[in-house]
């Protein structure tokens, strides 16, 4: 029952990120410049709903995995795998359903935005992006997602919670960094799933994980140094 709940909560989180990704595509379809900025802000609805409902989003949990493993044991790694599987079902599933609804309209600009994103992020082919770019962009996205969740967790002030989350999410979207769950939506919505896009998703999962865990470790180190300095004083 526990594992089913973890998986189902992951599906819900994937759906929320899919909704935010869909909003981003719709805004960019309206205007390539202003729409990108507005879409980046509206994308934050996904992570806001994840944090508000407590849904299991892999990229929101992986940075805090050391704490969870210390408390619950190494079995938490299986929980993370279930979350990621659920995220894929929710995000890619919603993207596939929307592709089914939109694919009959060849002139649809929203679908065209998702298709363009997929084509630009493919890691195989003549116009492919370098594998290390996907990894690096994933790292920076992981840092920003971790910060968004960190602010949400640490602050008791709802204004700071919401503002911090929106600013971090807007930054990672408008700068073009890559979020593995959002990519699952874009690629499924575009209907262009292939090996190159699968490689991108795997690299971005790794990058998101590295970025989140690295920042967690850095914050812990700074906190330990500050505590040691305070004791010496």
mmCIF file with all atom_site columns, C-alpha atoms in Angstrom:
data_model
loop_
_atom_site.group_PDB
_atom_site.id
_atom_site.type_symbol
_atom_site.label_atom_id
_atom_site.label_alt_id
_atom_site.label_comp_id
_atom_site.label_asym_id
_atom_site.label_entity_id
_atom_site.label_seq_id
_atom_site.pdbx_PDB_ins_code
_atom_site.Cartn_x
_atom_site.Cartn_y
_atom_site.Cartn_z
_atom_site.occupancy
_atom_site.B_iso_or_equiv
_atom_site.pdbx_formal_charge
_atom_site.auth_seq_id
_atom_site.auth_comp_id
_atom_site.auth_asym_id
_atom_site.auth_atom_id
_atom_site.pdbx_PDB_model_num
ATOM 1   C CA . UNK A 1 1   ? 0.000  0.000  0.000   1.00 0.00 ? 1   UNK A CA 1
ATOM 2   C CA . UNK A 1 2   ? 2.877  2.342  0.839   1.00 0.00 ? 2   UNK A CA 1
ATOM 3   C CA . UNK A 1 3   ? 4.495  1.808  -2.548  1.00 0.00 ? 3   UNK A CA 1
ATOM 4   C CA . UNK A 1 4   ? 1.202  2.323  -4.376  1.00 0.00 ? 4   UNK A CA 1
ATOM 5   C CA . UNK A 1 5   ? 0.726  5.602  -2.522  1.00 0.00 ? 5   UNK A CA 1
ATOM 6   C CA . UNK A 1 6   ? 4.269  6.696  -3.435  1.00 0.00 ? 6   UNK A CA 1
ATOM 7   C CA . UNK A 1 7   ? 3.715  5.843  -7.099  1.00 0.00 ? 7   UNK A CA 1
ATOM 8   C CA . UNK A 1 8   ? 0.289  7.506  -7.239  1.00 0.00 ? 8   UNK A CA 1
ATOM 9   C CA . UNK A 1 9   ? 1.623  10.662 -5.607  1.00 0.00 ? 9   UNK A CA 1
ATOM 10  C CA . UNK A 1 10  ? 4.382  10.642 -8.221  1.00 0.00 ? 10  UNK A CA 1
ATOM 11  C CA . UNK A 1 11  ? 1.820  10.439 -11.018 1.00 0.00 ? 11  UNK A CA 1
ATOM 12  C CA . UNK A 1 12  ? 0.046  13.444 -9.514  1.00 0.00 ? 12  UNK A CA 1
ATOM 13  C CA . UNK A 1 13  ? 3.298  15.430 -9.363  1.00 0.00 ? 13  UNK A CA 1
ATOM 14  C CA . UNK A 1 14  ? 4.061  14.551 -12.989 1.00 0.00 ? 14  UNK A CA 1
ATOM 15  C CA . UNK A 1 15  ? 0.617  15.765 -13.991 1.00 0.00 ? 15  UNK A CA 1
ATOM 16  C CA . UNK A 1 16  ? 1.196  19.081 -12.199 1.00 0.00 ? 16  UNK A CA 1
ATOM 17  C CA . UNK A 1 17  ? 4.504  19.623 -14.010 1.00 0.00 ? 17  UNK A CA 1
ATOM 18  C CA . UNK A 1 18  ? 2.761  18.707 -17.256 1.00 0.00 ? 18  UNK A CA 1
ATOM 19  C CA . UNK A 1 19  ? 0.175  21.425 -16.631 1.00 0.00 ? 19  UNK A CA 1
ATOM 20  C CA . UNK A 1 20  ? 2.922  23.985 -16.038 1.00 0.00 ? 20  UNK A CA 1
ATOM 21  C CA . UNK A 1 21  ? 4.744  22.867 -19.183 1.00 0.00 ? 21  UNK A CA 1
ATOM 22  C CA . UNK A 1 22  ? 1.543  23.100 -21.205 1.00 0.00 ? 22  UNK A CA 1
ATOM 23  C CA . UNK A 1 23  ? 0.992  26.656 -19.945 1.00 0.00 ? 23  UNK A CA 1
ATOM 24  C CA . UNK A 1 24  ? 4.541  27.546 -21.021 1.00 0.00 ? 24  UNK A CA 1
ATOM 25  C CA . UNK A 1 25  ? 3.930  26.207 -24.545 1.00 0.00 ? 25  UNK A CA 1
ATOM 26  C CA . UNK A 1 26  ? 0.660  28.115 -24.808 1.00 0.00 ? 26  UNK A CA 1
ATOM 27  C CA . UNK A 1 27  ? 2.292  31.404 -23.780 1.00 0.00 ? 27  UNK A CA 1
ATOM 28  C CA . UNK A 1 28  ? 5.244  31.032 -26.171 1.00 0.00 ? 28  UNK A CA 1
ATOM 29  C CA . UNK A 1 29  ? 2.766  30.212 -28.944 1.00 0.00 ? 29  UNK A CA 1
ATOM 30  C CA . UNK A 1 30  ? 1.120  33.588 -28.370 1.00 0.00 ? 30  UNK A CA 1
ATOM 31  C CA . UNK A 1 31  ? 4.382  35.571 -28.429 1.00 0.00 ? 31  UNK A CA 1
ATOM 32  C CA . UNK A 1 32  ? 7.918  34.240 -28.687 1.00 0.00 ? 32  UNK A CA 1
ATOM 33  C CA . UNK A 1 33  ? 9.438  36.953 -26.458 1.00 0.00 ? 33  UNK A CA 1
ATOM 34  C CA . UNK A 1 34  ? 6.888  38.201 -23.945 1.00 0.00 ? 34  UNK A CA 1
ATOM 35  C CA . UNK A 1 35  ? 5.224  34.803 -23.987 1.00 0.00 ? 35  UNK A CA 1
ATOM 36  C CA . UNK A 1 36  ? 8.442  33.118 -22.899 1.00 0.00 ? 36  UNK A CA 1
ATOM 37  C CA . UNK A 1 37  ? 8.664  35.358 -19.839 1.00 0.00 ? 37  UNK A CA 1
ATOM 38  C CA . UNK A 1 38  ? 4.983  34.965 -18.947 1.00 0.00 ? 38  UNK A CA 1
ATOM 39  C CA . UNK A 1 39  ? 5.149  31.244 -19.637 1.00 0.00 ? 39  UNK A CA 1
ATOM 40  C CA . UNK A 1 40  ? 8.142  30.901 -17.323 1.00 0.00 ? 40  UNK A CA 1
ATOM 41  C CA . UNK A 1 41  ? 6.126  32.480 -14.525 1.00 0.00 ? 41  UNK A CA 1
ATOM 42  C CA . UNK A 1 42  ? 3.063  30.320 -15.191 1.00 0.00 ? 42  UNK A CA 1
ATOM 43  C CA . UNK A 1 43  ? 5.227  27.188 -15.345 1.00 0.00 ? 43  UNK A CA 1
ATOM 44  C CA . UNK A 1 44  ? 5.703  27.639 -11.597 1.00 0.00 ? 44  UNK A CA 1
ATOM 45  C CA . UNK A 1 45  ? 2.083  26.532 -11.071 1.00 0.00 ? 45  UNK A CA 1
ATOM 46  C CA . UNK A 1 46  ? 3.402  22.987 -11.453 1.00 0.00 ? 46  UNK A CA 1
ATOM 47  C CA . UNK A 1 47  ? 5.927  23.128 -8.610  1.00 0.00 ? 47  UNK A CA 1
ATOM 48  C CA . UNK A 1 48  ? 3.586  25.269 -6.509  1.00 0.00 ? 48  UNK A CA 1
ATOM 49  C CA . UNK A 1 49  ? 0.913  22.551 -6.680  1.00 0.00 ? 49  UNK A CA 1
ATOM 50  C CA . UNK A 1 50  ? 3.520  19.883 -5.936  1.00 0.00 ? 50  UNK A CA 1
ATOM 51  C CA . UNK A 1 51  ? 4.677  21.679 -2.787  1.00 0.00 ? 51  UNK A CA 1
ATOM 52  C CA . UNK A 1 52  ? 1.158  22.667 -1.719  1.00 0.00 ? 52  UNK A CA 1
ATOM 53  C CA . UNK A 1 53  ? -0.229 19.128 -2.004  1.00 0.00 ? 53  UNK A CA 1
ATOM 54  C CA . UNK A 1 54  ? 2.943  17.339 -0.895  1.00 0.00 ? 54  UNK A CA 1
ATOM 55  C CA . UNK A 1 55  ? 3.051  15.279 -4.106  1.00 0.00 ? 55  UNK A CA 1
ATOM 56  C CA . UNK A 1 56  ? 6.180  13.225 -4.820  1.00 0.00 ? 56  UNK A CA 1
ATOM 57  C CA . UNK A 1 57  ? 8.280  15.016 -7.426  1.00 0.00 ? 57  UNK A CA 1
ATOM 58  C CA . UNK A 1 58  ? 11.660 13.349 -7.983  1.00 0.00 ? 58  UNK A CA 1
ATOM 59  C CA . UNK A 1 59  ? 13.498 16.614 -8.626  1.00 0.00 ? 59  UNK A CA 1
ATOM 60  C CA . UNK A 1 60  ? 12.011 18.110 -5.467  1.00 0.00 ? 60  UNK A CA 1
ATOM 61  C CA . UNK A 1 61  ? 13.013 15.118 -3.328  1.00 0.00 ? 61  UNK A CA 1
ATOM 62  C CA . UNK A 1 62  ? 16.431 14.010 -4.629  1.00 0.00 ? 62  UNK A CA 1
ATOM 63  C CA . UNK A 1 63  ? 18.335 16.931 -3.080  1.00 0.00 ? 63  UNK A CA 1
ATOM 64  C CA . UNK A 1 64  ? 17.047 16.007 0.370   1.00 0.00 ? 64  UNK A CA 1
ATOM 65  C CA . UNK A 1 65  ? 17.711 12.284 -0.131  1.00 0.00 ? 65  UNK A CA 1
ATOM 66  C CA . UNK A 1 66  ? 20.659 12.167 2.349   1.00 0.00 ? 66  UNK A CA 1
ATOM 67  C CA . UNK A 1 67  ? 18.318 13.274 5.154   1.00 0.00 ? 67  UNK A CA 1
ATOM 68  C CA . UNK A 1 68  ? 15.608 10.822 4.088   1.00 0.00 ? 68  UNK A CA 1
ATOM 69  C CA . UNK A 1 69  ? 18.093 7.922  3.822   1.00 0.00 ? 69  UNK A CA 1
ATOM 70  C CA . UNK A 1 70  ? 19.456 8.731  7.274   1.00 0.00 ? 70  UNK A CA 1
ATOM 71  C CA . UNK A 1 71  ? 15.935 8.668  8.677   1.00 0.00 ? 71  UNK A CA 1
ATOM 72  C CA . UNK A 1 72  ? 14.369 5.826  6.666   1.00 0.00 ? 72  UNK A CA 1
ATOM 73  C CA . UNK A 1 73  ? 17.333 3.757  5.440   1.00 0.00 ? 73  UNK A CA 1
ATOM 74  C CA . UNK A 1 74  ? 18.583 2.902  1.963   1.00 0.00 ? 74  UNK A CA 1
ATOM 75  C CA . UNK A 1 75  ? 15.143 1.625  0.992   1.00 0.00 ? 75  UNK A CA 1
ATOM 76  C CA . UNK A 1 76  ? 14.327 5.260  0.265   1.00 0.00 ? 76  UNK A CA 1
ATOM 77  C CA . UNK A 1 77  ? 16.206 4.870  -3.024  1.00 0.00 ? 77  UNK A CA 1
ATOM 78  C CA . UNK A 1 78  ? 13.442 2.524  -4.173  1.00 0.00 ? 78  UNK A CA 1
ATOM 79  C CA . UNK A 1 79  ? 10.910 5.179  -3.188  1.00 0.00 ? 79  UNK A CA 1
ATOM 80  C CA . UNK A 1 80  ? 12.768 7.668  -5.382  1.00 0.00 ? 80  UNK A CA 1
ATOM 81  C CA . UNK A 1 81  ? 12.639 5.227  -8.300  1.00 0.00 ? 81  UNK A CA 1
ATOM 82  C CA . UNK A 1 82  ? 8.878  4.841  -7.798  1.00 0.00 ? 82  UNK A CA 1
ATOM 83  C CA . UNK A 1 83  ? 8.475  8.615  -7.678  1.00 0.00 ? 83  UNK A CA 1
ATOM 84  C CA . UNK A 1 84  ? 10.383 8.992  -10.940 1.00 0.00 ? 84  UNK A CA 1
ATOM 85  C CA . UNK A 1 85  ? 8.280  6.278  -12.589 1.00 0.00 ? 85  UNK A CA 1
ATOM 86  C CA . UNK A 1 86  ? 5.118  7.987  -11.383 1.00 0.00 ? 86  UNK A CA 1
ATOM 87  C CA . UNK A 1 87  ? 6.380  11.355 -12.614 1.00 0.00 ? 87  UNK A CA 1
ATOM 88  C CA . UNK A 1 88  ? 6.937  9.847  -16.056 1.00 0.00 ? 88  UNK A CA 1
ATOM 89  C CA . UNK A 1 89  ? 3.427  8.386  -16.153 1.00 0.00 ? 89  UNK A CA 1
ATOM 90  C CA . UNK A 1 90  ? 1.840  11.678 -15.103 1.00 0.00 ? 90  UNK A CA 1
ATOM 91  C CA . UNK A 1 91  ? 3.933  14.007 -17.247 1.00 0.00 ? 91  UNK A CA 1
ATOM 92  C CA . UNK A 1 92  ? 4.444  11.943 -20.397 1.00 0.00 ? 92  UNK A CA 1
ATOM 93  C CA . UNK A 1 93  ? 0.915  10.563 -20.105 1.00 0.00 ? 93  UNK A CA 1
ATOM 94  C CA . UNK A 1 94  ? -0.633 14.034 -20.065 1.00 0.00 ? 94  UNK A CA 1
ATOM 95  C CA . UNK A 1 95  ? 1.626  15.044 -22.954 1.00 0.00 ? 95  UNK A CA 1
ATOM 96  C CA . UNK A 1 96  ? 0.565  12.020 -25.002 1.00 0.00 ? 96  UNK A CA 1
ATOM 97  C CA . UNK A 1 97  ? -3.125 12.761 -24.395 1.00 0.00 ? 97  UNK A CA 1
ATOM 98  C CA . UNK A 1 98  ? -2.673 16.369 -25.489 1.00 0.00 ? 98  UNK A CA 1
ATOM 99  C CA . UNK A 1 99  ? -0.775 15.212 -28.583 1.00 0.00 ? 99  UNK A CA 1
ATOM 100 C CA . UNK A 1 100 ? -3.759 13.024 -29.428 1.00 0.00 ? 100 UNK A CA 1
ATOM 101 C CA . UNK A 1 101 ? -6.041 16.044 -29.081 1.00 0.00 ? 101 UNK A CA 1
ATOM 102 C CA . UNK A 1 102 ? -3.855 18.453 -31.074 1.00 0.00 ? 102 UNK A CA 1
ATOM 103 C CA . UNK A 1 103 ? -2.119 16.356 -33.733 1.00 0.00 ? 103 UNK A CA 1
ATOM 104 C CA . UNK A 1 104 ? -4.978 16.656 -36.203 1.00 0.00 ? 104 UNK A CA 1
ATOM 105 C CA . UNK A 1 105 ? -4.372 20.415 -36.374 1.00 0.00 ? 105 UNK A CA 1
ATOM 106 C CA . UNK A 1 106 ? -1.131 20.881 -38.330 1.00 0.00 ? 106 UNK A CA 1
ATOM 107 C CA . UNK A 1 107 ? -1.229 24.654 -37.851 1.00 0.00 ? 107 UNK A CA 1
ATOM 108 C CA . UNK A 1 108 ? -1.515 24.524 -34.068 1.00 0.00 ? 108 UNK A CA 1
ATOM 109 C CA . UNK A 1 109 ? 1.139  26.807 -32.601 1.00 0.00 ? 109 UNK A CA 1
ATOM 110 C CA . UNK A 1 110 ? 1.119  25.268 -29.122 1.00 0.00 ? 110 UNK A CA 1
ATOM 111 C CA . UNK A 1 111 ? 2.064  21.850 -30.481 1.00 0.00 ? 111 UNK A CA 1
ATOM 112 C CA . UNK A 1 112 ? 4.684  23.525 -32.690 1.00 0.00 ? 112 UNK A CA 1
ATOM 113 C CA . UNK A 1 113 ? 6.387  25.019 -29.607 1.00 0.00 ? 113 UNK A CA 1
ATOM 114 C CA . UNK A 1 114 ? 6.667  21.604 -27.970 1.00 0.00 ? 114 UNK A CA 1
ATOM 115 C CA . UNK A 1 115 ? 7.951  20.108 -31.220 1.00 0.00 ? 115 UNK A CA 1
ATOM 116 C CA . UNK A 1 116 ? 10.625 22.801 -31.471 1.00 0.00 ? 116 UNK A CA 1
ATOM 117 C CA . UNK A 1 117 ? 11.750 22.133 -27.887 1.00 0.00 ? 117 UNK A CA 1
ATOM 118 C CA . UNK A 1 118 ? 12.010 18.410 -28.586 1.00 0.00 ? 118 UNK A CA 1
ATOM 119 C CA . UNK A 1 119 ? 13.992 18.937 -31.780 1.00 0.00 ? 119 UNK A CA 1
ATOM 120 C CA . UNK A 1 120 ? 16.439 21.297 -30.056 1.00 0.00 ? 120 UNK A CA 1
ATOM 121 C CA . UNK A 1 121 ? 17.043 18.933 -27.149 1.00 0.00 ? 121 UNK A CA 1
ATOM 122 C CA . UNK A 1 122 ? 17.568 15.726 -29.073 1.00 0.00 ? 122 UNK A CA 1
ATOM 123 C CA . UNK A 1 123 ? 21.036 14.295 -28.404 1.00 0.00 ? 123 UNK A CA 1
ATOM 124 C CA . UNK A 1 124 ? 21.326 12.346 -31.659 1.00 0.00 ? 124 UNK A CA 1
ATOM 125 C CA . UNK A 1 125 ? 21.163 13.458 -35.275 1.00 0.00 ? 125 UNK A CA 1
ATOM 126 C CA . UNK A 1 126 ? 22.528 16.197 -37.523 1.00 0.00 ? 126 UNK A CA 1
ATOM 127 C CA . UNK A 1 127 ? 21.123 19.076 -35.479 1.00 0.00 ? 127 UNK A CA 1
ATOM 128 C CA . UNK A 1 128 ? 21.558 17.423 -32.093 1.00 0.00 ? 128 UNK A CA 1
ATOM 129 C CA . UNK A 1 129 ? 22.764 19.219 -28.989 1.00 0.00 ? 129 UNK A CA 1
ATOM 130 C CA . UNK A 1 130 ? 25.985 17.954 -27.352 1.00 0.00 ? 130 UNK A CA 1
ATOM 131 C CA . UNK A 1 131 ? 25.376 15.430 -24.564 1.00 0.00 ? 131 UNK A CA 1
ATOM 132 C CA . UNK A 1 132 ? 27.324 17.554 -22.101 1.00 0.00 ? 132 UNK A CA 1
ATOM 133 C CA . UNK A 1 133 ? 25.038 20.529 -22.723 1.00 0.00 ? 133 UNK A CA 1
ATOM 134 C CA . UNK A 1 134 ? 22.023 18.467 -21.618 1.00 0.00 ? 134 UNK A CA 1
ATOM 135 C CA . UNK A 1 135 ? 23.935 17.382 -18.518 1.00 0.00 ? 135 UNK A CA 1
ATOM 136 C CA . UNK A 1 136 ? 25.120 20.895 -17.611 1.00 0.00 ? 136 UNK A CA 1
ATOM 137 C CA . UNK A 1 137 ? 21.724 22.486 -18.199 1.00 0.00 ? 137 UNK A CA 1
ATOM 138 C CA . UNK A 1 138 ? 20.271 19.750 -16.025 1.00 0.00 ? 138 UNK A CA 1
ATOM 139 C CA . UNK A 1 139 ? 22.701 20.572 -13.221 1.00 0.00 ? 139 UNK A CA 1
ATOM 140 C CA . UNK A 1 140 ? 21.722 24.234 -13.135 1.00 0.00 ? 140 UNK A CA 1
ATOM 141 C CA . UNK A 1 141 ? 18.038 23.365 -13.234 1.00 0.00 ? 141 UNK A CA 1
ATOM 142 C CA . UNK A 1 142 ? 18.583 20.972 -10.324 1.00 0.00 ? 142 UNK A CA 1
ATOM 143 C CA . UNK A 1 143 ? 20.181 23.776 -8.320  1.00 0.00 ? 143 UNK A CA 1
ATOM 144 C CA . UNK A 1 144 ? 17.236 26.103 -8.917  1.00 0.00 ? 144 UNK A CA 1
ATOM 145 C CA . UNK A 1 145 ? 14.569 23.477 -8.205  1.00 0.00 ? 145 UNK A CA 1
ATOM 146 C CA . UNK A 1 146 ? 16.352 22.573 -4.976  1.00 0.00 ? 146 UNK A CA 1
ATOM 147 C CA . UNK A 1 147 ? 16.423 26.247 -3.975  1.00 0.00 ? 147 UNK A CA 1
ATOM 148 C CA . UNK A 1 148 ? 12.716 26.637 -4.770  1.00 0.00 ? 148 UNK A CA 1
ATOM 149 C CA . UNK A 1 149 ? 11.805 23.693 -2.533  1.00 0.00 ? 149 UNK A CA 1
ATOM 150 C CA . UNK A 1 150 ? 14.359 24.736 0.111   1.00 0.00 ? 150 UNK A CA 1
ATOM 151 C CA . UNK A 1 151 ? 12.788 28.185 0.439   1.00 0.00 ? 151 UNK A CA 1
ATOM 152 C CA . UNK A 1 152 ? 9.331  26.604 0.578   1.00 0.00 ? 152 UNK A CA 1
ATOM 153 C CA . UNK A 1 153 ? 10.409 24.236 3.360   1.00 0.00 ? 153 UNK A CA 1
ATOM 154 C CA . UNK A 1 154 ? 12.399 26.688 5.445   1.00 0.00 ? 154 UNK A CA 1
ATOM 155 C CA . UNK A 1 155 ? 10.135 29.741 5.452   1.00 0.00 ? 155 UNK A CA 1
ATOM 156 C CA . UNK A 1 156 ? 6.999  30.103 7.563   1.00 0.00 ? 156 UNK A CA 1
ATOM 157 C CA . UNK A 1 157 ? 5.951  33.183 5.613   1.00 0.00 ? 157 UNK A CA 1
ATOM 158 C CA . UNK A 1 158 ? 3.596  32.375 2.737   1.00 0.00 ? 158 UNK A CA 1
ATOM 159 C CA . UNK A 1 159 ? 4.679  35.407 0.737   1.00 0.00 ? 159 UNK A CA 1
ATOM 160 C CA . UNK A 1 160 ? 8.328  34.341 0.915   1.00 0.00 ? 160 UNK A CA 1
ATOM 161 C CA . UNK A 1 161 ? 7.411  30.725 0.142   1.00 0.00 ? 161 UNK A CA 1
ATOM 162 C CA . UNK A 1 162 ? 5.469  31.640 -2.985  1.00 0.00 ? 162 UNK A CA 1
ATOM 163 C CA . UNK A 1 163 ? 7.801  34.398 -4.162  1.00 0.00 ? 163 UNK A CA 1
ATOM 164 C CA . UNK A 1 164 ? 10.939 32.310 -3.691  1.00 0.00 ? 164 UNK A CA 1
ATOM 165 C CA . UNK A 1 165 ? 9.426  29.368 -5.525  1.00 0.00 ? 165 UNK A CA 1
ATOM 166 C CA . UNK A 1 166 ? 8.145  31.473 -8.427  1.00 0.00 ? 166 UNK A CA 1
ATOM 167 C CA . UNK A 1 167 ? 11.449 33.339 -8.837  1.00 0.00 ? 167 UNK A CA 1
ATOM 168 C CA . UNK A 1 168 ? 13.533 30.146 -8.844  1.00 0.00 ? 168 UNK A CA 1
ATOM 169 C CA . UNK A 1 169 ? 11.221 28.361 -11.277 1.00 0.00 ? 169 UNK A CA 1
ATOM 170 C CA . UNK A 1 170 ? 10.936 31.395 -13.558 1.00 0.00 ? 170 UNK A CA 1
ATOM 171 C CA . UNK A 1 171 ? 14.726 31.630 -13.636 1.00 0.00 ? 171 UNK A CA 1
ATOM 172 C CA . UNK A 1 172 ? 15.296 28.009 -14.600 1.00 0.00 ? 172 UNK A CA 1
ATOM 173 C CA . UNK A 1 173 ? 12.619 28.092 -17.314 1.00 0.00 ? 173 UNK A CA 1
ATOM 174 C CA . UNK A 1 174 ? 13.436 31.447 -18.925 1.00 0.00 ? 174 UNK A CA 1
ATOM 175 C CA . UNK A 1 175 ? 17.156 30.606 -19.062 1.00 0.00 ? 175 UNK A CA 1
ATOM 176 C CA . UNK A 1 176 ? 16.480 27.352 -20.897 1.00 0.00 ? 176 UNK A CA 1
ATOM 177 C CA . UNK A 1 177 ? 17.860 24.951 -18.297 1.00 0.00 ? 177 UNK A CA 1
ATOM 178 C CA . UNK A 1 178 ? 16.394 21.460 -18.541 1.00 0.00 ? 178 UNK A CA 1
ATOM 179 C CA . UNK A 1 179 ? 14.000 19.764 -16.141 1.00 0.00 ? 179 UNK A CA 1
ATOM 180 C CA . UNK A 1 180 ? 13.706 16.026 -16.716 1.00 0.00 ? 180 UNK A CA 1
ATOM 181 C CA . UNK A 1 181 ? 9.994  15.767 -15.850 1.00 0.00 ? 181 UNK A CA 1
ATOM 182 C CA . UNK A 1 182 ? 9.086  18.784 -18.001 1.00 0.00 ? 182 UNK A CA 1
ATOM 183 C CA . UNK A 1 183 ? 11.088 17.270 -20.871 1.00 0.00 ? 183 UNK A CA 1
ATOM 184 C CA . UNK A 1 184 ? 9.044  14.085 -20.555 1.00 0.00 ? 184 UNK A CA 1
ATOM 185 C CA . UNK A 1 185 ? 5.939  16.202 -21.176 1.00 0.00 ? 185 UNK A CA 1
ATOM 186 C CA . UNK A 1 186 ? 7.427  18.182 -24.088 1.00 0.00 ? 186 UNK A CA 1
ATOM 187 C CA . UNK A 1 187 ? 8.691  15.075 -25.870 1.00 0.00 ? 187 UNK A CA 1
ATOM 188 C CA . UNK A 1 188 ? 5.424  13.152 -25.409 1.00 0.00 ? 188 UNK A CA 1
ATOM 189 C CA . UNK A 1 189 ? 3.350  16.177 -26.441 1.00 0.00 ? 189 UNK A CA 1
ATOM 190 C CA . UNK A 1 190 ? 5.461  16.616 -29.577 1.00 0.00 ? 190 UNK A CA 1
ATOM 191 C CA . UNK A 1 191 ? 5.066  12.940 -30.467 1.00 0.00 ? 191 UNK A CA 1
ATOM 192 C CA . UNK A 1 192 ? 8.756  12.773 -31.411 1.00 0.00 ? 192 UNK A CA 1
ATOM 193 C CA . UNK A 1 193 ? 10.024 10.252 -28.848 1.00 0.00 ? 193 UNK A CA 1
ATOM 194 C CA . UNK A 1 194 ? 13.240 8.618  -30.072 1.00 0.00 ? 194 UNK A CA 1
ATOM 195 C CA . UNK A 1 195 ? 16.590 7.383  -28.775 1.00 0.00 ? 195 UNK A CA 1
ATOM 196 C CA . UNK A 1 196 ? 18.115 10.876 -28.859 1.00 0.00 ? 196 UNK A CA 1
ATOM 197 C CA . UNK A 1 197 ? 15.350 12.275 -26.667 1.00 0.00 ? 197 UNK A CA 1
ATOM 198 C CA . UNK A 1 198 ? 15.593 9.302  -24.295 1.00 0.00 ? 198 UNK A CA 1
ATOM 199 C CA . UNK A 1 199 ? 19.321 9.992  -23.918 1.00 0.00 ? 199 UNK A CA 1
ATOM 200 C CA . UNK A 1 200 ? 18.502 13.631 -23.156 1.00 0.00 ? 200 UNK A CA 1
ATOM 201 C CA . UNK A 1 201 ? 16.022 12.632 -20.434 1.00 0.00 ? 201 UNK A CA 1
ATOM 202 C CA . UNK A 1 202 ? 18.547 10.274 -18.812 1.00 0.00 ? 202 UNK A CA 1
ATOM 203 C CA . UNK A 1 203 ? 21.304 12.914 -18.903 1.00 0.00 ? 203 UNK A CA 1
ATOM 204 C CA . UNK A 1 204 ? 18.978 15.554 -17.476 1.00 0.00 ? 204 UNK A CA 1
ATOM 205 C CA . UNK A 1 205 ? 17.843 13.215 -14.686 1.00 0.00 ? 205 UNK A CA 1
ATOM 206 C CA . UNK A 1 206 ? 21.512 12.808 -13.794 1.00 0.00 ? 206 UNK A CA 1
ATOM 207 C CA . UNK A 1 207 ? 22.153 16.543 -14.075 1.00 0.00 ? 207 UNK A CA 1
ATOM 208 C CA . UNK A 1 208 ? 19.132 17.493 -11.972 1.00 0.00 ? 208 UNK A CA 1
ATOM 209 C CA . UNK A 1 209 ? 20.271 15.004 -9.327  1.00 0.00 ? 209 UNK A CA 1
ATOM 210 C CA . UNK A 1 210 ? 23.871 16.260 -9.283  1.00 0.00 ? 210 UNK A CA 1
ATOM 211 C CA . UNK A 1 211 ? 22.800 19.902 -9.046  1.00 0.00 ? 211 UNK A CA 1
ATOM 212 C CA . UNK A 1 212 ? 20.373 19.290 -6.190  1.00 0.00 ? 212 UNK A CA 1
ATOM 213 C CA . UNK A 1 213 ? 22.693 17.051 -4.175  1.00 0.00 ? 213 UNK A CA 1
ATOM 214 C CA . UNK A 1 214 ? 25.703 19.332 -4.731  1.00 0.00 ? 214 UNK A CA 1
ATOM 215 C CA . UNK A 1 215 ? 23.843 22.355 -3.419  1.00 0.00 ? 215 UNK A CA 1
ATOM 216 C CA . UNK A 1 216 ? 22.510 20.379 -0.457  1.00 0.00 ? 216 UNK A CA 1
ATOM 217 C CA . UNK A 1 217 ? 26.065 19.353 0.390   1.00 0.00 ? 217 UNK A CA 1
ATOM 218 C CA . UNK A 1 218 ? 27.362 22.901 -0.014  1.00 0.00 ? 218 UNK A CA 1
ATOM 219 C CA . UNK A 1 219 ? 24.684 24.327 2.270   1.00 0.00 ? 219 UNK A CA 1
ATOM 220 C CA . UNK A 1 220 ? 25.434 21.660 4.893   1.00 0.00 ? 220 UNK A CA 1
ATOM 221 C CA . UNK A 1 221 ? 29.152 22.452 4.677   1.00 0.00 ? 221 UNK A CA 1
ATOM 222 C CA . UNK A 1 222 ? 28.583 26.198 5.070   1.00 0.00 ? 222 UNK A CA 1
ATOM 223 C CA . UNK A 1 223 ? 26.264 25.537 8.010   1.00 0.00 ? 223 UNK A CA 1
ATOM 224 C CA . UNK A 1 224 ? 28.856 23.292 9.691   1.00 0.00 ? 224 UNK A CA 1
ATOM 225 C CA . UNK A 1 225 ? 31.614 25.884 9.206   1.00 0.00 ? 225 UNK A CA 1
ATOM 226 C CA . UNK A 1 226 ? 29.372 28.617 10.603  1.00 0.00 ? 226 UNK A CA 1
ATOM 227 C CA . UNK A 1 227 ? 28.498 26.468 13.618  1.00 0.00 ? 227 UNK A CA 1
ATOM 228 C CA . UNK A 1 228 ? 32.161 25.673 14.271  1.00 0.00 ? 228 UNK A CA 1
ATOM 229 C CA . UNK A 1 229 ? 33.082 29.365 14.033  1.00 0.00 ? 229 UNK A CA 1
ATOM 230 C CA . UNK A 1 230 ? 30.285 30.282 16.448  1.00 0.00 ? 230 UNK A CA 1
ATOM 231 C CA . UNK A 1 231 ? 31.548 27.749 19.019  1.00 0.00 ? 231 UNK A CA 1
ATOM 232 C CA . UNK A 1 232 ? 35.106 29.030 18.767  1.00 0.00 ? 232 UNK A CA 1
ATOM 233 C CA . UNK A 1 233 ? 33.920 32.597 19.264  1.00 0.00 ? 233 UNK A CA 1
#
